[in-house]
PDB file of C-alpha atoms in Angstrom:
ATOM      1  CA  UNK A   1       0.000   0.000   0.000  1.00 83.00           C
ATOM      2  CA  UNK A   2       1.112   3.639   0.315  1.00 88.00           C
ATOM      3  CA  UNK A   3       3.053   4.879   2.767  1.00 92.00           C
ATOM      4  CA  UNK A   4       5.256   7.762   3.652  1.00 95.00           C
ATOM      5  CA  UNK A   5       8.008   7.482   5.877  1.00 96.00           C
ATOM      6  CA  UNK A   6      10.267  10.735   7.415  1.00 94.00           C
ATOM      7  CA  UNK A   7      12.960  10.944  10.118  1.00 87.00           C
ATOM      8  CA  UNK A   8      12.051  10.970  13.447  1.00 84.00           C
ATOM      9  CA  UNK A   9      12.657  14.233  15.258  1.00 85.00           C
ATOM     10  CA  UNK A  10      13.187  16.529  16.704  1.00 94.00           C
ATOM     11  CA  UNK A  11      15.970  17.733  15.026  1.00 96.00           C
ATOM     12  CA  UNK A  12      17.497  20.745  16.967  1.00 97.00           C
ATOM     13  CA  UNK A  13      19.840  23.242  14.877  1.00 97.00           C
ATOM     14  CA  UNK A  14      21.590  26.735  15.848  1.00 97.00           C
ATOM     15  CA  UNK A  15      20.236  29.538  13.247  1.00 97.00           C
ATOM     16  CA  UNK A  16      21.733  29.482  10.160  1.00 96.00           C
ATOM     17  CA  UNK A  17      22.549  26.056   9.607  1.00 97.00           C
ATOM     18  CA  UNK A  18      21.975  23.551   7.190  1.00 97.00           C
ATOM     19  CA  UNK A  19      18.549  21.608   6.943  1.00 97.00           C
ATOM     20  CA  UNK A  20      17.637  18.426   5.911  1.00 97.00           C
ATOM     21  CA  UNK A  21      14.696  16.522   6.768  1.00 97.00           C
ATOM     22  CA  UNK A  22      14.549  12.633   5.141  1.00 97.00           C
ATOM     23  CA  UNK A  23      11.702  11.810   3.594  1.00 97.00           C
ATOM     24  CA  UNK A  24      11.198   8.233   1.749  1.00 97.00           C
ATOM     25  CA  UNK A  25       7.795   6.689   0.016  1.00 96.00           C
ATOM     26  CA  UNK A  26       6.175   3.690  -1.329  1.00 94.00           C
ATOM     27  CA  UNK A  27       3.031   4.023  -3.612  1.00 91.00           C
ATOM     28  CA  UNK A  28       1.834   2.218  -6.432  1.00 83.00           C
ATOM     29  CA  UNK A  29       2.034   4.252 -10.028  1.00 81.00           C
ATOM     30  CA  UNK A  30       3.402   8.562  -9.414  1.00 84.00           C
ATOM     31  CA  UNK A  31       2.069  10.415  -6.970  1.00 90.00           C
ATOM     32  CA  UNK A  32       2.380  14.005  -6.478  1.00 91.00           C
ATOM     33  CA  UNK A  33       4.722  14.698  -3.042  1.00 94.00           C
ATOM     34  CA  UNK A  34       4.362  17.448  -0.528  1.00 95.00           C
ATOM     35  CA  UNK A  35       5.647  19.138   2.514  1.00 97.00           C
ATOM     36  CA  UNK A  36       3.376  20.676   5.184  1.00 96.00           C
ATOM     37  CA  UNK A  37       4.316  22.919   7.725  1.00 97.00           C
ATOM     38  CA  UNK A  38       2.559  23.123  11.011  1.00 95.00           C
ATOM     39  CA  UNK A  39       3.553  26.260  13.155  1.00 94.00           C
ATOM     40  CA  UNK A  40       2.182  26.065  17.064  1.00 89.00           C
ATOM     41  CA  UNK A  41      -1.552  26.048  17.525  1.00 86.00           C
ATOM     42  CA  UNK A  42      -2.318  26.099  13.821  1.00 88.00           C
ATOM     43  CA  UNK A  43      -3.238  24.127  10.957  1.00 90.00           C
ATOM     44  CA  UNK A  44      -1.372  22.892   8.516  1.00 93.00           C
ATOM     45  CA  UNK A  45       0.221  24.875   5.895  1.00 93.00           C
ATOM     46  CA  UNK A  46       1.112  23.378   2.341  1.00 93.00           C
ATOM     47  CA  UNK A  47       4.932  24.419   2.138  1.00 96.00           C
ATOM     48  CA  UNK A  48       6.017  22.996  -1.239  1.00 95.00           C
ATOM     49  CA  UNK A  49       5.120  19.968  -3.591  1.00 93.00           C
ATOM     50  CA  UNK A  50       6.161  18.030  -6.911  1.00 93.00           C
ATOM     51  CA  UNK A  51       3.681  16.333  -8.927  1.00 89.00           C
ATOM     52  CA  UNK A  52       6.274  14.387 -11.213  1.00 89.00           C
ATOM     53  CA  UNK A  53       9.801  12.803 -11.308  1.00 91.00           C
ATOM     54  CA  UNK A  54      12.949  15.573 -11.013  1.00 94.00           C
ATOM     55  CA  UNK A  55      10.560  18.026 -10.351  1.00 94.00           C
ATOM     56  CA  UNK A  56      11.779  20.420  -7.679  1.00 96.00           C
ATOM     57  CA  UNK A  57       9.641  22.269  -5.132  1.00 95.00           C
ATOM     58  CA  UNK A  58      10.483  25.060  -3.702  1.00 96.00           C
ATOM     59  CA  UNK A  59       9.202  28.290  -1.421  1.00 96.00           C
ATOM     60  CA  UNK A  60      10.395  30.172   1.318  1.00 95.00           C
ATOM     61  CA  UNK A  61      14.300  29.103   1.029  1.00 97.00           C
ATOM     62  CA  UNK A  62      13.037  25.534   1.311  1.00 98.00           C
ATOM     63  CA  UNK A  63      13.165  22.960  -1.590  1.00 98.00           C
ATOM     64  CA  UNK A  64      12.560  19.554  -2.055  1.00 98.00           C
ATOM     65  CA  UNK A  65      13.137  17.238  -5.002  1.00 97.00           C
ATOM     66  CA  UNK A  66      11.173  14.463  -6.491  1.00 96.00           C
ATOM     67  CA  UNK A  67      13.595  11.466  -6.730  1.00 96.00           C
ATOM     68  CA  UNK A  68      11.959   8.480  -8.705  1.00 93.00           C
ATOM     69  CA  UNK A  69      14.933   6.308  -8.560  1.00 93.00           C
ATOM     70  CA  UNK A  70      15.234   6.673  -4.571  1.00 95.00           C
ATOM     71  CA  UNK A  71      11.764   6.976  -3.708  1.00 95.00           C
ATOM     72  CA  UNK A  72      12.503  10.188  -1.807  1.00 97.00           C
ATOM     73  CA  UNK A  73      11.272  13.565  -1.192  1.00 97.00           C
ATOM     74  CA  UNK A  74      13.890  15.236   1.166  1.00 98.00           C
ATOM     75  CA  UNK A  75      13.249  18.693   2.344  1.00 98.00           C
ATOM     76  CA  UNK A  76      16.612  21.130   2.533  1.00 98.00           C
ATOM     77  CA  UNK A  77      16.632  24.778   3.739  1.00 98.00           C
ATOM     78  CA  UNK A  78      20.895  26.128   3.322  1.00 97.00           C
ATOM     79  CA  UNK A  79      19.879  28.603   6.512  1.00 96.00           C
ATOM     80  CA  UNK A  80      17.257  28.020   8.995  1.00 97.00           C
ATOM     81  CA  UNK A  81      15.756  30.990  11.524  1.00 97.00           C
ATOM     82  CA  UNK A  82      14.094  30.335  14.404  1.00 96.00           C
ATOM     83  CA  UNK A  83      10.796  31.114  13.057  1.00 96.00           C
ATOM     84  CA  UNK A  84      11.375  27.961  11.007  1.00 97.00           C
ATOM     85  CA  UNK A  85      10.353  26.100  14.410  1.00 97.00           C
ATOM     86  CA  UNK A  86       7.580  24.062  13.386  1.00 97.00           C
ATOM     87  CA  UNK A  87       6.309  20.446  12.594  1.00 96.00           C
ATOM     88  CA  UNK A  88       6.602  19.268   9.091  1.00 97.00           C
ATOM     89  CA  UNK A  89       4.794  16.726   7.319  1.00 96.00           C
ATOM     90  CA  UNK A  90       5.644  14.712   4.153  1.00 96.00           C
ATOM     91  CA  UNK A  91       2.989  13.528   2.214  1.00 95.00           C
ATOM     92  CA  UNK A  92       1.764  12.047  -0.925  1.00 93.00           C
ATOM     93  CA  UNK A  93      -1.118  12.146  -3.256  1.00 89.00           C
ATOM     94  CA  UNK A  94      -2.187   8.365  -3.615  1.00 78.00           C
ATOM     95  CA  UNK A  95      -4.059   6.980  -7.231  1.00 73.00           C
ATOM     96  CA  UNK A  96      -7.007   7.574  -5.301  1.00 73.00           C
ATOM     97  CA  UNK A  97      -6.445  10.961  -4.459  1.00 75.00           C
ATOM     98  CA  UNK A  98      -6.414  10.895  -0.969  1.00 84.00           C
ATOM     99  CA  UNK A  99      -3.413  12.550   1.200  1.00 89.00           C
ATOM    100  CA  UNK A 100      -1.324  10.121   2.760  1.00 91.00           C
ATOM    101  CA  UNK A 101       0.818  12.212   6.059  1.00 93.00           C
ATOM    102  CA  UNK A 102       4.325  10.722   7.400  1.00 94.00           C
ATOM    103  CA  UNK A 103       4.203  10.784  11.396  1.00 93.00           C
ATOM    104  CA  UNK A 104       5.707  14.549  11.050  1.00 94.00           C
ATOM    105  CA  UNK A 105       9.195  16.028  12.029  1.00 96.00           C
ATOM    106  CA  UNK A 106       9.543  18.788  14.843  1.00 95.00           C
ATOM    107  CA  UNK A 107      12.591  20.801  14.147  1.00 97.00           C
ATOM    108  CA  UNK A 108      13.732  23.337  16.748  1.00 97.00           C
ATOM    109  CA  UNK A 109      15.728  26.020  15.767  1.00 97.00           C
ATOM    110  CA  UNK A 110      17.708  28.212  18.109  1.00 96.00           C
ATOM    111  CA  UNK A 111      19.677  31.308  17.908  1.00 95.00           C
TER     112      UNK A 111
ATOM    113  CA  UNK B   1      -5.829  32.324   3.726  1.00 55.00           C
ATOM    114  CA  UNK B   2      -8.822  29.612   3.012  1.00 64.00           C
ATOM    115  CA  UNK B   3     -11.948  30.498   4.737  1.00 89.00           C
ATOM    116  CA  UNK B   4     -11.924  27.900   6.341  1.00 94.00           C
ATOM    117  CA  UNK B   5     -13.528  27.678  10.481  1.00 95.00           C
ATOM    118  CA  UNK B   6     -13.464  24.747  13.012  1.00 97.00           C
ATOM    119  CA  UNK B   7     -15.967  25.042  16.332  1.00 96.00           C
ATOM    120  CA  UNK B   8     -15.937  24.517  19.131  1.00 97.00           C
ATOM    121  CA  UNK B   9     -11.741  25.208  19.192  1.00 96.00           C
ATOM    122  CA  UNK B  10     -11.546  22.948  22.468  1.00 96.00           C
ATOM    123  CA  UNK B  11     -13.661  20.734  24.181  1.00 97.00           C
ATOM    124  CA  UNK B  12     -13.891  18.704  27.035  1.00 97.00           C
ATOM    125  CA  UNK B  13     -16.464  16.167  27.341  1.00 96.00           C
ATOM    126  CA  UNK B  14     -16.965  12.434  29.462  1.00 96.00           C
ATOM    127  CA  UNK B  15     -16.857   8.605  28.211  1.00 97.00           C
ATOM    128  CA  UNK B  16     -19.895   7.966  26.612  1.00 97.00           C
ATOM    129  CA  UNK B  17     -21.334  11.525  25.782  1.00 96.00           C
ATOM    130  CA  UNK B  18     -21.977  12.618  21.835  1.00 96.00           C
ATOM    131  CA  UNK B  19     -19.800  15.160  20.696  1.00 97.00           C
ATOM    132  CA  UNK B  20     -20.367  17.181  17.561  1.00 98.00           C
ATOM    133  CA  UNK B  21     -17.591  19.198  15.224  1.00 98.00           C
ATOM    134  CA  UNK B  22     -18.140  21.335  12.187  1.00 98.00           C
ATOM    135  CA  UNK B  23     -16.210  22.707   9.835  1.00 98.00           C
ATOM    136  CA  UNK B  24     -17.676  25.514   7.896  1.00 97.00           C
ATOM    137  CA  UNK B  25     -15.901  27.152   4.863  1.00 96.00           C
ATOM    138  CA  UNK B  26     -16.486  30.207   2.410  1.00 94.00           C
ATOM    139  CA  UNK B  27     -14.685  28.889  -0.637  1.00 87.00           C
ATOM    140  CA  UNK B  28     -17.469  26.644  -2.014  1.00 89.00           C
ATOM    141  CA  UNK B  29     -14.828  23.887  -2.375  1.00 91.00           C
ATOM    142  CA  UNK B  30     -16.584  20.784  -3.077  1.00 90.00           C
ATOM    143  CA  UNK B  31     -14.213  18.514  -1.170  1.00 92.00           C
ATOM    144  CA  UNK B  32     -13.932  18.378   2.519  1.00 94.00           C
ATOM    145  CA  UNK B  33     -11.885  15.984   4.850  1.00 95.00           C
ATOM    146  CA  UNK B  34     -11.677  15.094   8.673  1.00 97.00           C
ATOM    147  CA  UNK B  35      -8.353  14.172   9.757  1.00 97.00           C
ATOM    148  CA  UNK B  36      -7.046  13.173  13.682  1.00 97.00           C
ATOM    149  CA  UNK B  37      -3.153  14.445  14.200  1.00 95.00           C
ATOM    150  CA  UNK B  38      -2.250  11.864  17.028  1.00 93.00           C
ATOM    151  CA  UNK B  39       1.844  11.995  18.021  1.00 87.00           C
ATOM    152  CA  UNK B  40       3.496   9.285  16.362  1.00 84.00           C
ATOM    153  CA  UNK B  41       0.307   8.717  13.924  1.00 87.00           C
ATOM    154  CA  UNK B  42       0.667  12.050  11.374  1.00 88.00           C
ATOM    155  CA  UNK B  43      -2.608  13.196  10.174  1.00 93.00           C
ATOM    156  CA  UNK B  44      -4.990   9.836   9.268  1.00 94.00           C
ATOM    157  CA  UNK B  45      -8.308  10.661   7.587  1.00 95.00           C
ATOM    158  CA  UNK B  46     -11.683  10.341   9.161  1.00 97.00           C
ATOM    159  CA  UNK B  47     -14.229  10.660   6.644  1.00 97.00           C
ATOM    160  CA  UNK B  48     -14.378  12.843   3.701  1.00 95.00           C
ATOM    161  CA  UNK B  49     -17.222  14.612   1.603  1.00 94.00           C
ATOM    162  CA  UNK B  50     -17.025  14.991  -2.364  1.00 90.00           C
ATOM    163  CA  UNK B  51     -20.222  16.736  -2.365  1.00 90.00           C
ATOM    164  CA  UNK B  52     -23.226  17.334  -0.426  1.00 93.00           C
ATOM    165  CA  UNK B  53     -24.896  14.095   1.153  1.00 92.00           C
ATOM    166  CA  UNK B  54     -21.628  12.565  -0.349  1.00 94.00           C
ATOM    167  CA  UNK B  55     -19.493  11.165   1.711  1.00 95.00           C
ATOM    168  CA  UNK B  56     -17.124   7.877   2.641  1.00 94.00           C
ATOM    169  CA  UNK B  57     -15.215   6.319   5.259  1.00 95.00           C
ATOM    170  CA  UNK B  58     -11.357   7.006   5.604  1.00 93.00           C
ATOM    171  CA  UNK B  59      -8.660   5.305   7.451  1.00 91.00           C
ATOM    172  CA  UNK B  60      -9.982   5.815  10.695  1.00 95.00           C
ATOM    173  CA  UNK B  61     -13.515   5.807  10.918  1.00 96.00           C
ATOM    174  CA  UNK B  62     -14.566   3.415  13.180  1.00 96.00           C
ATOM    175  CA  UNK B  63     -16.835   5.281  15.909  1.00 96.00           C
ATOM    176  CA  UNK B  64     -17.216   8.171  14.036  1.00 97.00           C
ATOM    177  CA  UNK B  65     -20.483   9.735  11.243  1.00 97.00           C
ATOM    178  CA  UNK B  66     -20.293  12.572   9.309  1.00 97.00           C
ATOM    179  CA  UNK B  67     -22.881  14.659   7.646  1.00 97.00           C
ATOM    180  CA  UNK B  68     -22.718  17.079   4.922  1.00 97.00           C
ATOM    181  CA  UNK B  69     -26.298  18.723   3.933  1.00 96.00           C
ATOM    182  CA  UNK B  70     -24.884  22.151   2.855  1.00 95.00           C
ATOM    183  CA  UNK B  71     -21.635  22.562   0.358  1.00 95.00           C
ATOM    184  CA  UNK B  72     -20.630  25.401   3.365  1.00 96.00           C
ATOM    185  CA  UNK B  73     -20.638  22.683   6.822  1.00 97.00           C
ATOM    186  CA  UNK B  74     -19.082  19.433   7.009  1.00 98.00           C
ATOM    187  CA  UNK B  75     -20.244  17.737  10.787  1.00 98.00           C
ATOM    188  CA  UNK B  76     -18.314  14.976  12.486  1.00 98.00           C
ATOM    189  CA  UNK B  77     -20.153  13.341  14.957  1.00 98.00           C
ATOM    190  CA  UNK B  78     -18.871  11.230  17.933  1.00 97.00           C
ATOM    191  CA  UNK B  79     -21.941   8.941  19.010  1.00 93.00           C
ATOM    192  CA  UNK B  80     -20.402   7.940  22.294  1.00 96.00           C
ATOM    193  CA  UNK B  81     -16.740   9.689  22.885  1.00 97.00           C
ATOM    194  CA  UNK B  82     -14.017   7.270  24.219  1.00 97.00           C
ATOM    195  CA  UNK B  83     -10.513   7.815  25.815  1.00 96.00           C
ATOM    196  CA  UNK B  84      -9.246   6.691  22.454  1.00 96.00           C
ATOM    197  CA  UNK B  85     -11.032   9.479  20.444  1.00 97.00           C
ATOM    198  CA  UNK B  86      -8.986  12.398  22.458  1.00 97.00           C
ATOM    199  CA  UNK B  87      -7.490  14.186  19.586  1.00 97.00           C
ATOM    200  CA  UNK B  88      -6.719  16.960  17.659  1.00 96.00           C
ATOM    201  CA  UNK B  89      -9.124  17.535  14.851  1.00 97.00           C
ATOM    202  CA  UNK B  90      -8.359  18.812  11.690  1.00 96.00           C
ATOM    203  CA  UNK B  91     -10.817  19.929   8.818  1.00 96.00           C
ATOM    204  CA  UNK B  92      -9.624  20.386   5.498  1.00 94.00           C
ATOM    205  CA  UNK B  93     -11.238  21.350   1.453  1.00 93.00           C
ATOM    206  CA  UNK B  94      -9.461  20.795  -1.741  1.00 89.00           C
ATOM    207  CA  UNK B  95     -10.793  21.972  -5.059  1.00 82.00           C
ATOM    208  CA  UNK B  96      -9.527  20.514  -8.726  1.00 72.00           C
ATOM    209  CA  UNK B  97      -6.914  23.156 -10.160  1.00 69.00           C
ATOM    210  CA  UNK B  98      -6.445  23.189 -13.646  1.00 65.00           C
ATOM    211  CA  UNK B  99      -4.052  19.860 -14.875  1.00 60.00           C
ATOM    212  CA  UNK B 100      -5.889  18.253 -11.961  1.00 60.00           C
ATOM    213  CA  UNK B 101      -3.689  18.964  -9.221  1.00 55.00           C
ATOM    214  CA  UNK B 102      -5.134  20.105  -6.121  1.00 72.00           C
ATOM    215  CA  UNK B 103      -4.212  21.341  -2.723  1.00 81.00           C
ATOM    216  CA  UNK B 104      -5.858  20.566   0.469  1.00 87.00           C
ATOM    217  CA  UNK B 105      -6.315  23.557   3.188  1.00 89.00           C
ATOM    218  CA  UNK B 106      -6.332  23.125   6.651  1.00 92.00           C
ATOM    219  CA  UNK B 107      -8.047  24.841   9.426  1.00 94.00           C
ATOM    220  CA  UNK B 108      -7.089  25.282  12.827  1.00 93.00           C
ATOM    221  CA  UNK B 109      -7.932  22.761  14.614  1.00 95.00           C
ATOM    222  CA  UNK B 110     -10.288  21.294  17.034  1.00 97.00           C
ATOM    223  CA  UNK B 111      -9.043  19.979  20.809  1.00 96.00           C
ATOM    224  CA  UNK B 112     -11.127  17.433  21.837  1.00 97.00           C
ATOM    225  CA  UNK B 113      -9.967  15.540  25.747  1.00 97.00           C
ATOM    226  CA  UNK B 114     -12.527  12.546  26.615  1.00 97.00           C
ATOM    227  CA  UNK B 115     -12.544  12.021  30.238  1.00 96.00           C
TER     228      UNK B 115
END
């Protein structure tokens, strides 16, 4: 079935370092990937997505690329603030169009 | 932002009470999902709506009905709340963009603690 797997957190940084937060899938035919972003007491926020292989995402310094071959989705920021503090959330768009969530990654950023 | 509205914001209720959400949105999206955010879970999908009086079972649906009789309010509808049903609750619409793609919005959340 499909499934999306990302790194378990949190991952703590000091501002201005490098991010990377693993994300890996497994889903029958191409689905469209996606990165949420969940700041403290809200919602969550579509951050970026890819709806095809080598496609990159990208918005607000963050990108991610759609790698067929791995089955990955990583999301990379080259300098985090601390208002990058947040929960984010891989996800993909199954054949039946439904959202399918990894279990979420906290990062903490501090300065 | 999505119109998008989720009462009450927080809750408390006891084993074996009903408990009613709603989501209510402005956009006249024709999709609309419930979703639990439990740690170590993600987001897992309740029900969703594809239209009004349209609606299916998601991941997670087991002790839970929905009920969608106006495009604007999607209900969910705890029969008898358990422990197990203490959650975060998350509405969300989605529309068809042009080359199909779509994007789901969120709103804020709903608190729910069964005692």
């Amino acid at each position: 079935g499909n499934s999306v797997t990302q790194m378990e957190g949190p991952v703590t940084l000091s501002e201005e370092a490098f991010l990377t937060i693993n994300c890996t899938y497994t889903a029958t035919g191409y689905p469209s990937l996606f990165w949420y972003v969940q700041y403290p007491g809200e919602g969550l926020q579509l951050l970026l997505k890819a709806t095809k292989a080598d496609d990159k995402g990208s918005n607000k310094g963050f990108e991610a690329t759609y790698r067929k071959e791995t089955t990955s989705f990583h999301l990379e920021k080259g300098s985090v603030q601390v208002s990058d503090s947040a929960v984010y959330f891989c996800a993909l768009r199954s054949n039946t169009d439904k959202l399918i969530f990894g279990t979420g990654t906290r990062l903490q950023v501090f300065p | 932002d999505a119109g998008i509205t989720q009462s009450p914001r927080h809750k408390v209720t006891e084993t074996g009470t009903p408990v009613t959400l709603r989501c209510h949105q402005t956009e006249n999206h024709r999709y609309m999902y419930w979703y639990r955010q439990d740690p170590g879970h993600g987001l897992r999908l309740i029900h969703y709506s594809y239209g009004v009086k349209d609606t299916d079972k998601g991941e997670v649906s087991d002790g839970y009905s929905v009920s969608r009789s106006k495009t604007e309010d999607f209900l969910l509808t705890l029969e008898s709340a358990t422990s197990s049903q203490t959650s975060v609750y998350f509405c969300a619409i989605s529309e068809v963009r042009t080359g199909g793609l779509y994007e789901q919005f969120f709103g804020p959340g709903t608190r729910l603690t069964v005692l």
